[in-house]
Each structure stands twice: as C-alpha cells, then as structure tokens.
PDB file of C-alpha atoms and ligand atoms in Angstrom:
ATOM      1  CA  MET A   1      15.748  20.737  93.303  1.00  0.00           C
ATOM      2  CA  ASN A   2      18.664  20.548  95.730  1.00  0.00           C
ATOM      3  CA  ASN A   3      21.079  17.670  96.259  1.00  0.00           C
ATOM      4  CA  ALA A   4      19.582  16.401  99.479  1.00  0.00           C
ATOM      5  CA  MET A   5      16.217  16.173  97.769  1.00  0.00           C
ATOM      6  CA  GLU A   6      17.691  14.309  94.801  1.00  0.00           C
ATOM      7  CA  CYS A   7      19.221  11.806  97.216  1.00  0.00           C
ATOM      8  CA  ARG A   8      15.958  11.214  99.022  1.00  0.00           C
ATOM      9  CA  LEU A   9      14.150  10.725  95.711  1.00  0.00           C
ATOM     10  CA  GLU A  10      16.634   8.235  94.332  1.00  0.00           C
ATOM     11  CA  GLU A  11      15.286   5.306  96.349  1.00  0.00           C
ATOM     12  CA  HIS A  12      11.780   6.006  95.066  1.00  0.00           C
ATOM     13  CA  ARG A  13      12.596   5.768  91.387  1.00  0.00           C
ATOM     14  CA  ILE A  14      11.479   2.649  89.551  1.00  0.00           C
ATOM     15  CA  SER A  15      13.903   1.830  86.777  1.00  0.00           C
ATOM     16  CA  VAL A  16      12.815  -1.681  85.817  1.00  0.00           C
ATOM     17  CA  GLU A  17       9.334  -2.271  84.428  1.00  0.00           C
ATOM     18  CA  PRO A  18       7.237  -3.850  87.185  1.00  0.00           C
ATOM     19  CA  PHE A  19       5.187  -6.841  86.082  1.00  0.00           C
ATOM     20  CA  PHE A  20       1.548  -5.831  86.159  1.00  0.00           C
ATOM     21  CA  LEU A  21      -1.252  -7.719  84.473  1.00  0.00           C
ATOM     22  CA  PRO A  22      -4.324  -5.509  84.077  1.00  0.00           C
ATOM     23  CA  ARG A  23      -7.825  -6.860  84.562  1.00  0.00           C
ATOM     24  CA  ALA A  24      -9.536  -4.166  82.541  1.00  0.00           C
ATOM     25  CA  ASN A  25      -8.622  -0.619  81.534  1.00  0.00           C
ATOM     26  CA  GLU A  26      -7.088   0.436  84.852  1.00  0.00           C
ATOM     27  CA  ILE A  27      -3.822   1.496  83.199  1.00  0.00           C
ATOM     28  CA  GLU A  28      -5.609   3.755  80.705  1.00  0.00           C
ATOM     29  CA  ILE A  29      -7.708   5.307  83.462  1.00  0.00           C
ATOM     30  CA  GLY A  30      -4.663   5.851  85.659  1.00  0.00           C
ATOM     31  CA  LEU A  31      -2.812   7.557  82.819  1.00  0.00           C
ATOM     32  CA  ALA A  32      -5.841   9.687  81.949  1.00  0.00           C
ATOM     33  CA  ALA A  33      -6.161  10.769  85.579  1.00  0.00           C
ATOM     34  CA  SER A  34      -2.519  11.776  85.554  1.00  0.00           C
ATOM     35  CA  VAL A  35      -2.822  13.817  82.357  1.00  0.00           C
ATOM     36  CA  ASN A  36      -5.760  15.680  83.866  1.00  0.00           C
ATOM     37  CA  HIS A  37      -4.068  16.171  87.250  1.00  0.00           C
ATOM     38  CA  LEU A  38      -6.738  14.202  89.058  1.00  0.00           C
ATOM     39  CA  PRO A  39      -6.130  12.185  92.218  1.00  0.00           C
ATOM     40  CA  LEU A  40      -6.666   8.415  92.245  1.00  0.00           C
ATOM     41  CA  LEU A  41      -8.564   6.264  94.702  1.00  0.00           C
ATOM     42  CA  LEU A  42      -7.807   2.548  94.628  1.00  0.00           C
ATOM     43  CA  LYS A  43     -10.145   0.323  96.529  1.00  0.00           C
ATOM     44  CA  GLY A  44     -10.026  -3.387  97.042  1.00  0.00           C
ATOM     45  CA  PRO A  45      -9.047  -6.172  99.400  1.00  0.00           C
ATOM     46  CA  THR A  46      -5.509  -6.747 100.604  1.00  0.00           C
ATOM     47  CA  GLY A  47      -2.993  -8.404  98.285  1.00  0.00           C
ATOM     48  CA  CYS A  48      -4.940  -7.900  95.050  1.00  0.00           C
ATOM     49  CA  GLY A  49      -2.453  -5.731  93.151  1.00  0.00           C
ATOM     50  CA  LYS A  50      -3.042  -2.120  94.215  1.00  0.00           C
ATOM     51  CA  THR A  51       0.560  -1.434  95.155  1.00  0.00           C
ATOM     52  CA  ARG A  52       1.831  -3.253  92.082  1.00  0.00           C
ATOM     53  CA  PHE A  53      -0.452  -1.111  89.931  1.00  0.00           C
ATOM     54  CA  MET A  54       0.959   2.081  91.432  1.00  0.00           C
ATOM     55  CA  GLN A  55       4.496   0.830  90.836  1.00  0.00           C
ATOM     56  CA  TYR A  56       3.642   0.143  87.231  1.00  0.00           C
ATOM     57  CA  LEU A  57       1.967   3.524  86.770  1.00  0.00           C
ATOM     58  CA  ALA A  58       4.929   5.325  88.316  1.00  0.00           C
ATOM     59  CA  TRP A  59       7.242   3.481  85.946  1.00  0.00           C
ATOM     60  CA  ARG A  60       5.063   4.344  82.932  1.00  0.00           C
ATOM     61  CA  LEU A  61       5.000   8.000  83.949  1.00  0.00           C
ATOM     62  CA  ASN A  62       8.687   7.942  84.831  1.00  0.00           C
ATOM     63  CA  ARG A  63       8.058   9.486  88.230  1.00  0.00           C
ATOM     64  CA  PRO A  64       9.266   8.581  91.691  1.00  0.00           C
ATOM     65  CA  LEU A  65       6.703   6.752  93.819  1.00  0.00           C
ATOM     66  CA  ILE A  66       6.612   7.804  97.443  1.00  0.00           C
ATOM     67  CA  THR A  67       4.469   5.405  99.468  1.00  0.00           C
ATOM     68  CA  VAL A  68       3.173   6.071 102.959  1.00  0.00           C
ATOM     69  CA  SER A  69       1.572   3.246 104.936  1.00  0.00           C
ATOM     70  CA  CYS A  70      -1.082   4.989 106.963  1.00  0.00           C
ATOM     71  CA  HIS A  71      -1.813   3.977 110.561  1.00  0.00           C
ATOM     72  CA  ASP A  72      -4.000   5.394 113.311  1.00  0.00           C
ATOM     73  CA  ASP A  73      -1.175   7.498 114.685  1.00  0.00           C
ATOM     74  CA  LEU A  74      -0.233   9.071 111.372  1.00  0.00           C
ATOM     75  CA  SER A  75      -0.538  12.840 111.693  1.00  0.00           C
ATOM     76  CA  THR A  76      -0.236  15.849 109.454  1.00  0.00           C
ATOM     77  CA  SER A  77       3.370  16.336 110.576  1.00  0.00           C
ATOM     78  CA  ASP A  78       4.238  12.809 109.480  1.00  0.00           C
ATOM     79  CA  LEU A  79       3.044  13.719 105.996  1.00  0.00           C
ATOM     80  CA  VAL A  80       4.115  17.335 105.722  1.00  0.00           C
ATOM     81  CA  GLY A  81       7.309  17.462 107.762  1.00  0.00           C
ATOM     82  CA  ARG A  82       8.708  18.606 111.060  1.00  0.00           C
ATOM     83  CA  TYR A  83      11.630  20.285 112.740  1.00  0.00           C
ATOM     84  CA  LEU A  84      14.365  17.900 113.792  1.00  0.00           C
ATOM     85  CA  VAL A  85      17.385  18.628 115.960  1.00  0.00           C
ATOM     86  CA  LYS A  86      20.929  17.764 115.016  1.00  0.00           C
ATOM     87  CA  LYS A  87      23.971  18.931 117.010  1.00  0.00           C
ATOM     88  CA  ASN A  88      21.751  21.294 118.977  1.00  0.00           C
ATOM     89  CA  GLU A  89      20.442  22.898 115.825  1.00  0.00           C
ATOM     90  CA  ALA A  90      16.919  22.689 114.605  1.00  0.00           C
ATOM     91  CA  PHE A  91      16.331  22.072 110.938  1.00  0.00           C
ATOM     92  CA  TRP A  92      13.255  21.431 108.877  1.00  0.00           C
ATOM     93  CA  GLN A  93      12.743  18.094 107.167  1.00  0.00           C
ATOM     94  CA  ASP A  94      10.082  17.720 104.492  1.00  0.00           C
ATOM     95  CA  GLY A  95       7.689  14.853 105.060  1.00  0.00           C
ATOM     96  CA  PRO A  96       6.891  12.416 102.229  1.00  0.00           C
ATOM     97  CA  LEU A  97       3.933  14.426 100.939  1.00  0.00           C
ATOM     98  CA  THR A  98       5.886  17.683 100.786  1.00  0.00           C
ATOM     99  CA  LEU A  99       8.774  15.913  99.113  1.00  0.00           C
ATOM    100  CA  ALA A 100       6.413  14.485  96.493  1.00  0.00           C
ATOM    101  CA  VAL A 101       4.759  17.852  95.844  1.00  0.00           C
ATOM    102  CA  ARG A 102       8.054  19.714  95.525  1.00  0.00           C
ATOM    103  CA  ALA A 103       9.619  17.053  93.315  1.00  0.00           C
ATOM    104  CA  GLY A 104       6.597  16.355  91.123  1.00  0.00           C
ATOM    105  CA  ALA A 105       6.414  12.746  92.273  1.00  0.00           C
ATOM    106  CA  ILE A 106       3.536  10.379  92.977  1.00  0.00           C
ATOM    107  CA  CYS A 107       2.478  10.188  96.604  1.00  0.00           C
ATOM    108  CA  TYR A 108       0.630   6.986  97.443  1.00  0.00           C
ATOM    109  CA  LEU A 109      -1.171   6.947 100.790  1.00  0.00           C
ATOM    110  CA  ASP A 110      -1.841   3.297 101.470  1.00  0.00           C
ATOM    111  CA  GLU A 111      -4.856   2.542 103.711  1.00  0.00           C
ATOM    112  CA  ILE A 112      -5.766   6.211 103.941  1.00  0.00           C
ATOM    113  CA  VAL A 113      -8.757   5.677 106.256  1.00  0.00           C
ATOM    114  CA  GLU A 114      -6.362   4.572 108.992  1.00  0.00           C
ATOM    115  CA  ALA A 115      -4.744   7.990 109.169  1.00  0.00           C
ATOM    116  CA  ARG A 116      -5.805  10.574 111.733  1.00  0.00           C
ATOM    117  CA  LYS A 117      -8.605  12.843 110.643  1.00  0.00           C
ATOM    118  CA  ASP A 118      -6.451  15.976 110.769  1.00  0.00           C
ATOM    119  CA  THR A 119      -4.483  14.700 107.776  1.00  0.00           C
ATOM    120  CA  THR A 120      -7.432  15.444 105.493  1.00  0.00           C
ATOM    121  CA  VAL A 121      -6.768  19.140 106.082  1.00  0.00           C
ATOM    122  CA  VAL A 122      -3.604  18.952 104.006  1.00  0.00           C
ATOM    123  CA  ILE A 123      -4.938  16.414 101.534  1.00  0.00           C
ATOM    124  CA  HIS A 124      -8.030  18.437 100.599  1.00  0.00           C
ATOM    125  CA  PRO A 125      -6.380  21.436  98.916  1.00  0.00           C
ATOM    126  CA  LEU A 126      -4.179  19.023  96.967  1.00  0.00           C
ATOM    127  CA  THR A 127      -7.105  17.117  95.545  1.00  0.00           C
ATOM    128  CA  ASP A 128      -9.168  19.992  94.158  1.00  0.00           C
ATOM    129  CA  ASP A 129      -8.179  22.465  91.450  1.00  0.00           C
ATOM    130  CA  ARG A 130      -6.068  24.484  93.855  1.00  0.00           C
ATOM    131  CA  ARG A 131      -3.500  21.677  93.967  1.00  0.00           C
ATOM    132  CA  GLU A 132      -1.547  23.293  96.729  1.00  0.00           C
ATOM    133  CA  LEU A 133       0.023  22.174  99.963  1.00  0.00           C
ATOM    134  CA  PRO A 134       0.031  24.499 102.948  1.00  0.00           C
ATOM    135  CA  VAL A 135       2.980  23.916 105.264  1.00  0.00           C
ATOM    136  CA  GLU A 136       1.996  26.064 108.192  1.00  0.00           C
ATOM    137  CA  LYS A 137       5.022  25.490 110.400  1.00  0.00           C
ATOM    138  CA  ILE A 138       7.382  27.066 107.886  1.00  0.00           C
ATOM    139  CA  GLY A 139       4.800  29.476 106.489  1.00  0.00           C
ATOM    140  CA  LYS A 140       4.911  28.077 102.976  1.00  0.00           C
ATOM    141  CA  LEU A 141       2.335  27.231 100.396  1.00  0.00           C
ATOM    142  CA  TYR A 142       3.631  24.904  97.709  1.00  0.00           C
ATOM    143  CA  ALA A 143       1.888  24.744  94.346  1.00  0.00           C
ATOM    144  CA  ALA A 144       1.966  21.210  92.994  1.00  0.00           C
ATOM    145  CA  PRO A 145       3.580  20.905  89.569  1.00  0.00           C
ATOM    146  CA  PRO A 146       1.632  19.056  86.849  1.00  0.00           C
ATOM    147  CA  GLU A 147       3.716  15.903  87.466  1.00  0.00           C
ATOM    148  CA  PHE A 148       2.548  15.594  91.060  1.00  0.00           C
ATOM    149  CA  MET A 149      -0.070  12.924  91.599  1.00  0.00           C
ATOM    150  CA  LEU A 150      -1.875  11.888  94.742  1.00  0.00           C
ATOM    151  CA  ALA A 151      -3.139   8.328  95.024  1.00  0.00           C
ATOM    152  CA  VAL A 152      -4.813   6.753  98.017  1.00  0.00           C
ATOM    153  CA  SER A 153      -6.011   3.247  98.716  1.00  0.00           C
ATOM    154  CA  TYR A 154      -8.435   1.685 101.104  1.00  0.00           C
ATOM    155  CA  ASN A 155      -9.988  -1.672 101.758  1.00  0.00           C
ATOM    156  CA  PRO A 156     -13.790  -1.403 101.810  1.00  0.00           C
ATOM    157  CA  GLY A 157     -13.936  -4.717 103.673  1.00  0.00           C
ATOM    158  CA  TYR A 158     -12.307  -3.226 106.767  1.00  0.00           C
ATOM    159  CA  GLN A 159     -14.510  -0.196 107.028  1.00  0.00           C
ATOM    160  CA  SER A 160     -16.574   0.603 109.993  1.00  0.00           C
ATOM    161  CA  VAL A 161     -19.183   3.269 109.321  1.00  0.00           C
ATOM    162  CA  LEU A 162     -17.163   5.697 111.390  1.00  0.00           C
ATOM    163  CA  LYS A 163     -13.994   5.180 109.460  1.00  0.00           C
ATOM    164  CA  ASP A 164     -15.524   5.342 106.013  1.00  0.00           C
ATOM    165  CA  LEU A 165     -14.232   8.081 103.783  1.00  0.00           C
ATOM    166  CA  LYS A 166     -16.330  11.211 103.867  1.00  0.00           C
ATOM    167  CA  PRO A 167     -18.249  11.878 100.615  1.00  0.00           C
ATOM    168  CA  SER A 168     -16.601  15.285 100.387  1.00  0.00           C
ATOM    169  CA  THR A 169     -13.234  13.541 100.342  1.00  0.00           C
ATOM    170  CA  ARG A 170     -14.004  10.679  98.035  1.00  0.00           C
ATOM    171  CA  GLN A 171     -15.843  12.722  95.432  1.00  0.00           C
ATOM    172  CA  ARG A 172     -12.605  14.415  94.528  1.00  0.00           C
ATOM    173  CA  PHE A 173     -11.028  11.232  93.248  1.00  0.00           C
ATOM    174  CA  VAL A 174     -11.043   9.100  90.141  1.00  0.00           C
ATOM    175  CA  SER A 175     -11.805   5.648  91.547  1.00  0.00           C
ATOM    176  CA  LEU A 176     -10.510   2.278  90.479  1.00  0.00           C
ATOM    177  CA  SER A 177     -12.013  -0.832  91.955  1.00  0.00           C
ATOM    178  CA  PHE A 178      -9.599  -3.729  92.401  1.00  0.00           C
ATOM    179  CA  ASP A 179     -10.446  -7.296  93.214  1.00  0.00           C
ATOM    180  CA  TYR A 180      -8.804 -10.685  92.934  1.00  0.00           C
ATOM    181  CA  PRO A 181      -8.350 -11.413  89.243  1.00  0.00           C
ATOM    182  CA  PRO A 182     -10.336 -14.081  87.402  1.00  0.00           C
ATOM    183  CA  ALA A 183      -8.773 -17.557  87.711  1.00  0.00           C
ATOM    184  CA  GLU A 184      -7.043 -17.501  84.330  1.00  0.00           C
ATOM    185  CA  LEU A 185      -5.342 -14.167  85.003  1.00  0.00           C
ATOM    186  CA  GLU A 186      -4.485 -15.083  88.559  1.00  0.00           C
ATOM    187  CA  LYS A 187      -2.878 -18.287  87.319  1.00  0.00           C
ATOM    188  CA  GLN A 188      -0.683 -16.268  84.958  1.00  0.00           C
ATOM    189  CA  ILE A 189       0.291 -13.882  87.745  1.00  0.00           C
ATOM    190  CA  VAL A 190       1.186 -16.743  90.083  1.00  0.00           C
ATOM    191  CA  MET A 191       3.235 -18.500  87.388  1.00  0.00           C
ATOM    192  CA  ARG A 192       5.078 -15.351  86.456  1.00  0.00           C
ATOM    193  CA  GLU A 193       5.770 -14.251  90.021  1.00  0.00           C
ATOM    194  CA  SER A 194       6.834 -17.642  91.341  1.00  0.00           C
ATOM    195  CA  GLY A 195       8.001 -19.700  88.388  1.00  0.00           C
ATOM    196  CA  ILE A 196       5.691 -22.583  89.354  1.00  0.00           C
ATOM    197  CA  ASP A 197       4.305 -24.840  86.599  1.00  0.00           C
ATOM    198  CA  GLU A 198       0.819 -24.382  85.172  1.00  0.00           C
ATOM    199  CA  LYS A 199      -0.759 -27.470  86.718  1.00  0.00           C
ATOM    200  CA  ASN A 200       0.224 -26.479  90.262  1.00  0.00           C
ATOM    201  CA  ALA A 201      -0.656 -22.853  89.654  1.00  0.00           C
ATOM    202  CA  ILE A 202      -4.173 -23.861  88.651  1.00  0.00           C
ATOM    203  CA  GLN A 203      -4.594 -25.906  91.828  1.00  0.00           C
ATOM    204  CA  MET A 204      -3.320 -23.128  94.072  1.00  0.00           C
ATOM    205  CA  VAL A 205      -5.608 -20.583  92.449  1.00  0.00           C
ATOM    206  CA  LYS A 206      -8.511 -22.989  92.963  1.00  0.00           C
ATOM    207  CA  LEU A 207      -7.676 -23.381  96.626  1.00  0.00           C
ATOM    208  CA  ALA A 208      -7.554 -19.617  97.095  1.00  0.00           C
ATOM    209  CA  ALA A 209     -10.915 -19.245  95.346  1.00  0.00           C
ATOM    210  CA  MET A 210     -12.396 -21.863  97.677  1.00  0.00           C
ATOM    211  CA  THR A 211     -11.202 -19.968 100.755  1.00  0.00           C
ATOM    212  CA  ARG A 212     -12.772 -16.798  99.336  1.00  0.00           C
ATOM    213  CA  SER A 213     -16.102 -18.604  99.198  1.00  0.00           C
ATOM    214  CA  LEU A 214     -15.913 -19.018 102.995  1.00  0.00           C
ATOM    215  CA  LYS A 215     -16.712 -15.353 103.452  1.00  0.00           C
ATOM    216  CA  GLU A 216     -20.366 -16.256 103.938  1.00  0.00           C
ATOM    217  CA  SER A 217     -19.330 -18.648 106.696  1.00  0.00           C
ATOM    218  CA  GLY A 218     -17.608 -15.911 108.636  1.00  0.00           C
ATOM    219  CA  LEU A 219     -14.082 -15.802 107.237  1.00  0.00           C
ATOM    220  CA  ALA A 220     -13.104 -12.129 107.232  1.00  0.00           C
ATOM    221  CA  GLU A 221     -11.114 -12.371 104.025  1.00  0.00           C
ATOM    222  CA  GLY A 222     -10.123 -15.231 101.725  1.00  0.00           C
ATOM    223  CA  ALA A 223      -6.593 -15.912 100.488  1.00  0.00           C
ATOM    224  CA  SER A 224      -5.174 -13.054  98.428  1.00  0.00           C
ATOM    225  CA  THR A 225      -3.028 -13.328  95.323  1.00  0.00           C
ATOM    226  CA  ARG A 226      -0.124 -12.418  97.601  1.00  0.00           C
ATOM    227  CA  LEU A 227      -0.867 -15.397  99.870  1.00  0.00           C
ATOM    228  CA  ILE A 228      -0.930 -17.779  96.912  1.00  0.00           C
ATOM    229  CA  ILE A 229       2.503 -16.568  95.833  1.00  0.00           C
ATOM    230  CA  GLN A 230       3.816 -16.845  99.388  1.00  0.00           C
ATOM    231  CA  THR A 231       2.561 -20.422  99.620  1.00  0.00           C
ATOM    232  CA  VAL A 232       4.126 -21.379  96.327  1.00  0.00           C
ATOM    233  CA  MET A 233       7.443 -19.989  97.560  1.00  0.00           C
ATOM    234  CA  LEU A 234       7.309 -22.430 100.482  1.00  0.00           C
ATOM    235  CA  ILE A 235       6.657 -25.316  98.083  1.00  0.00           C
ATOM    236  CA  LYS A 236       9.566 -24.226  95.931  1.00  0.00           C
ATOM    237  CA  ALA A 237      11.746 -24.187  99.037  1.00  0.00           C
ATOM    238  CA  GLY A 238      10.980 -27.884  99.500  1.00  0.00           C
ATOM    239  CA  ILE A 239       8.049 -27.820 101.937  1.00  0.00           C
ATOM    240  CA  ASP A 240       5.404 -30.414 101.092  1.00  0.00           C
ATOM    241  CA  THR A 241       2.276 -28.977  99.500  1.00  0.00           C
ATOM    242  CA  VAL A 242      -0.117 -29.668 102.373  1.00  0.00           C
ATOM    243  CA  SER A 243       2.155 -28.081 104.991  1.00  0.00           C
ATOM    244  CA  ALA A 244       2.856 -25.153 102.688  1.00  0.00           C
ATOM    245  CA  CYS A 245      -0.870 -24.523 102.186  1.00  0.00           C
ATOM    246  CA  ARG A 246      -1.425 -24.683 105.931  1.00  0.00           C
ATOM    247  CA  SER A 247       1.424 -22.380 106.941  1.00  0.00           C
ATOM    248  CA  GLY A 248       1.499 -20.199 103.887  1.00  0.00           C
ATOM    249  CA  MET A 249      -2.193 -19.737 103.455  1.00  0.00           C
ATOM    250  CA  ILE A 250      -4.868 -20.956 105.810  1.00  0.00           C
ATOM    251  CA  GLU A 251      -3.257 -20.379 109.218  1.00  0.00           C
ATOM    252  CA  SER A 252      -2.678 -16.797 108.136  1.00  0.00           C
ATOM    253  CA  LEU A 253      -6.388 -16.337 107.467  1.00  0.00           C
ATOM    254  CA  THR A 254      -7.989 -17.328 110.762  1.00  0.00           C
ATOM    255  CA  ASP A 255      -7.645 -18.930 114.214  1.00  0.00           C
ATOM    256  CA  ASP A 256     -11.168 -20.329 114.150  1.00  0.00           C
ATOM    257  CA  PRO A 257     -10.952 -24.159 114.501  1.00  0.00           C
ATOM    258  CA  GLU A 258     -14.055 -24.794 112.379  1.00  0.00           C
ATOM    259  CA  LEU A 259     -12.925 -22.601 109.532  1.00  0.00           C
ATOM    260  CA  LEU A 260      -9.452 -24.134 109.708  1.00  0.00           C
ATOM    261  CA  ALA A 261     -10.955 -27.615 109.501  1.00  0.00           C
ATOM    262  CA  ALA A 262     -13.076 -26.578 106.528  1.00  0.00           C
ATOM    263  CA  MET A 263     -10.015 -25.274 104.731  1.00  0.00           C
ATOM    264  CA  ASP A 264      -8.052 -28.410 105.601  1.00  0.00           C
ATOM    265  CA  GLU A 265     -10.775 -30.344 103.780  1.00  0.00           C
ATOM    266  CA  MET A 266     -10.290 -28.092 100.785  1.00  0.00           C
ATOM    267  CA  ILE A 267      -6.567 -28.789 100.739  1.00  0.00           C
ATOM    268  CA  PHE A 268      -7.141 -32.542 100.879  1.00  0.00           C
ATOM    269  CA  SER A 269      -9.736 -32.400  98.125  1.00  0.00           C
ATOM    270  CA  LEU A 270      -7.219 -30.703  95.816  1.00  0.00           C
ATOM    271  CA  PHE A 271      -3.878 -32.282  96.687  1.00  0.00           C
TER     272      PHE A 271
HETATM  273  N1  ADP B 301      -2.430  -7.555  88.442  1.00  0.00           N
HETATM  274  C1  ADP B 301      -1.268  -8.021  88.941  1.00  0.00           C
HETATM  275  N2  ADP B 301      -0.181  -8.099  88.152  1.00  0.00           N
HETATM  276  C2  ADP B 301       0.964  -8.568  88.667  1.00  0.00           C
HETATM  277  N3  ADP B 301       1.125  -9.009  89.922  1.00  0.00           N
HETATM  278  C3  ADP B 301       0.078  -8.970  90.746  1.00  0.00           C
HETATM  279  C4  ADP B 301      -1.171  -8.464  90.302  1.00  0.00           C
HETATM  280  N4  ADP B 301      -2.047  -8.550  91.324  1.00  0.00           N
HETATM  281  C5  ADP B 301      -1.381  -9.074  92.358  1.00  0.00           C
HETATM  282  N5  ADP B 301      -0.098  -9.338  92.026  1.00  0.00           N
HETATM  283  C6  ADP B 301       0.883 -10.012  92.886  1.00  0.00           C
HETATM  284  O1  ADP B 301       0.343 -10.022  94.204  1.00  0.00           O
HETATM  285  C7  ADP B 301       1.221  -9.375  95.127  1.00  0.00           C
HETATM  286  C8  ADP B 301       0.426  -8.524  96.078  1.00  0.00           C
HETATM  287  O2  ADP B 301      -0.081  -7.410  95.387  1.00  0.00           O
HETATM  288  P1  ADP B 301      -0.021  -5.936  96.008  1.00  0.00           P
HETATM  289  O3  ADP B 301      -0.021  -4.995  94.878  1.00  0.00           O
HETATM  290  O4  ADP B 301       1.092  -5.822  96.985  1.00  0.00           O
HETATM  291  O5  ADP B 301      -1.413  -5.920  96.783  1.00  0.00           O
HETATM  292  P2  ADP B 301      -2.161  -4.741  97.554  1.00  0.00           P
HETATM  293  O6  ADP B 301      -1.337  -3.506  97.456  1.00  0.00           O
HETATM  294  O7  ADP B 301      -3.483  -4.644  96.864  1.00  0.00           O
HETATM  295  O8  ADP B 301      -2.310  -5.222  98.973  1.00  0.00           O
HETATM  296  C9  ADP B 301       2.180  -8.576  94.279  1.00  0.00           C
HETATM  297  O9  ADP B 301       3.432  -8.474  94.903  1.00  0.00           O
HETATM  298  C10 ADP B 301       2.253  -9.377  92.998  1.00  0.00           C
HETATM  299  O10 ADP B 301       3.179 -10.416  93.159  1.00  0.00           O
HETATM  300 MG1   MG B 302      -0.409  -2.502  99.113  1.00  0.00          MG
END
C-alpha cells in the first residue's frame, strides 16, 4: 500500500467502539459473513441503525469503512475511479470501491437501488466467488483480499417494481433485515444517544410508535429512531417539548394537513 492510499484510508478508520445495540444475532451473522467472504445486504427503513451497524462491524473487524451514498447519477466511474487532470497532467484516481478492494476495507453502498444500472457490472464479479474488480480504463483486474467486504443497503419501503433489486443480484448476498427496535431497546438507544432521562425517553418512543401506526392512513414512513434522537436534542437545547416534537419529528414526516393534525393530537395526548 502506498502513502497516498494510507492517507485516504485514515479518515475511514474507526478507532472508538461505536455504540450499537443489537436486536437479535445481527452481529454474529455479520461476522460469519465476513469470515466466509460473503457480501451483506441490509434492508430496512431509514434511521433504524443500518449505518451504525456497519460502523460497529467495521470496528469489530478492525477495518476501514468506506461508505458511498448512492444516487441516481452514480455511475461505474464514481465507484471504480477516473482520470483527473492536475497541472495539465492526467492521473488516475481510484474510486471508493477500488480503494476498498485494494486496501482490504469494507465498502458500504448505501441505498444501492438508487445507483445507475451499469454499476452492477462491477459489483457482480465482486459478490460471487471470483471476488475480483475489473478496472477497464486502466486495464487492471484486482483480486479482492480476504479482508475486503462488500455491504449494500436498501429501503424496501421506497421500492418501485422497476427499481427493485434483481434476483440475480440479491441472491448473492447474506441478508439482514433491520427495523425499528422494540420499545424497550429503542428507549435504551435514545437514552444512551441523547442523555435524556428514562421517563421522557419512554414518552418519545411512544410518540414515534404512534406515528408509525399512521402508515395505514397514508403516512409514507413513521418517525425513525434517528428522528426521536433529533427531537430530544431540541428539547435538551431548551425548546419546549411540543414545539420540539413538531419541528423535530412530525413536520419532517409529512406536509399533509390531516396527518399533521392527527400527529398533533398524539403529542397532546402524551405531553
Ligand atoms: N441498534 C442501534 N444501536 C445504537 N444506535 C442506534 C441503533 N439503531 C439506531 N440507532 C441510532 O439511530 C441513528 C440512526 O441510525 P442509522 O444507523 O444512521 O440509520 P440508517 O443507516 O438505518 O438510516 C444512529 O445515529 C443512532 O443514534
Ligand atoms: Mg444510513
């Protein structure tokens, strides 16, 4: 590994143990996938702990975690690398996936289904037993070392049929299903992440659970664990609870006046 690569990796190392509270045996499965050089697929709604899980796993495995937030413009070059020009000279810069493969790091492609379809061309040979990355533009084929791990996430709630992962892609992965934790666990997470007292944590978790029940009434997604923590931060900064719940939680969920009114009722019933 050269110096420039070491430098780029430095920011991806996780030196302090991230706080992660498991729901079931996701840590054991993640570690077993790693030992067997299998890729991981994390599915679940936004803000339910997928990224935190990957941070924890990377820390446990003592490997850098290189995260790519996928979007509909993300192309193979964004992952693999491209030629850049500096002082009239062209030079090659590895993309995040190439960097991860060469360094034996974990590459986490967040919201993979958003990426352009051509990206699957480079992901495929990395997910089967070949475990190799073709970098056509520089005529190289990198073999992934045993430490390399590919992880991808997606939110099944956002899928349109068109955008769903192809069976040929998803059947290569070990899958972990994430969801919002049960109330008791979520309370512990909120307390630990925010420092709020137990009584208030219980109420906030209840409120979030109530918003999740509005899914049948047309709310796209209820409040995530992340939104609870965000709301509590507002309260800790001195904002009154009702305003904090409005700005920190419910206004972020919808613009629909009826749903907003329903959630206002929920706030008043709890606080
Ligand atoms: N199981 C968990 N253990 C610890 N913290 C969690 C857990 N689940 C959620 N969180 C908290 O919720 C926040 C959002 O989780 P995150 O992993 O970013 O969600 P996702 O990647 O699924 O959108 C985290 O920053 C963390 O504070
Ligand atoms: Mg995330």
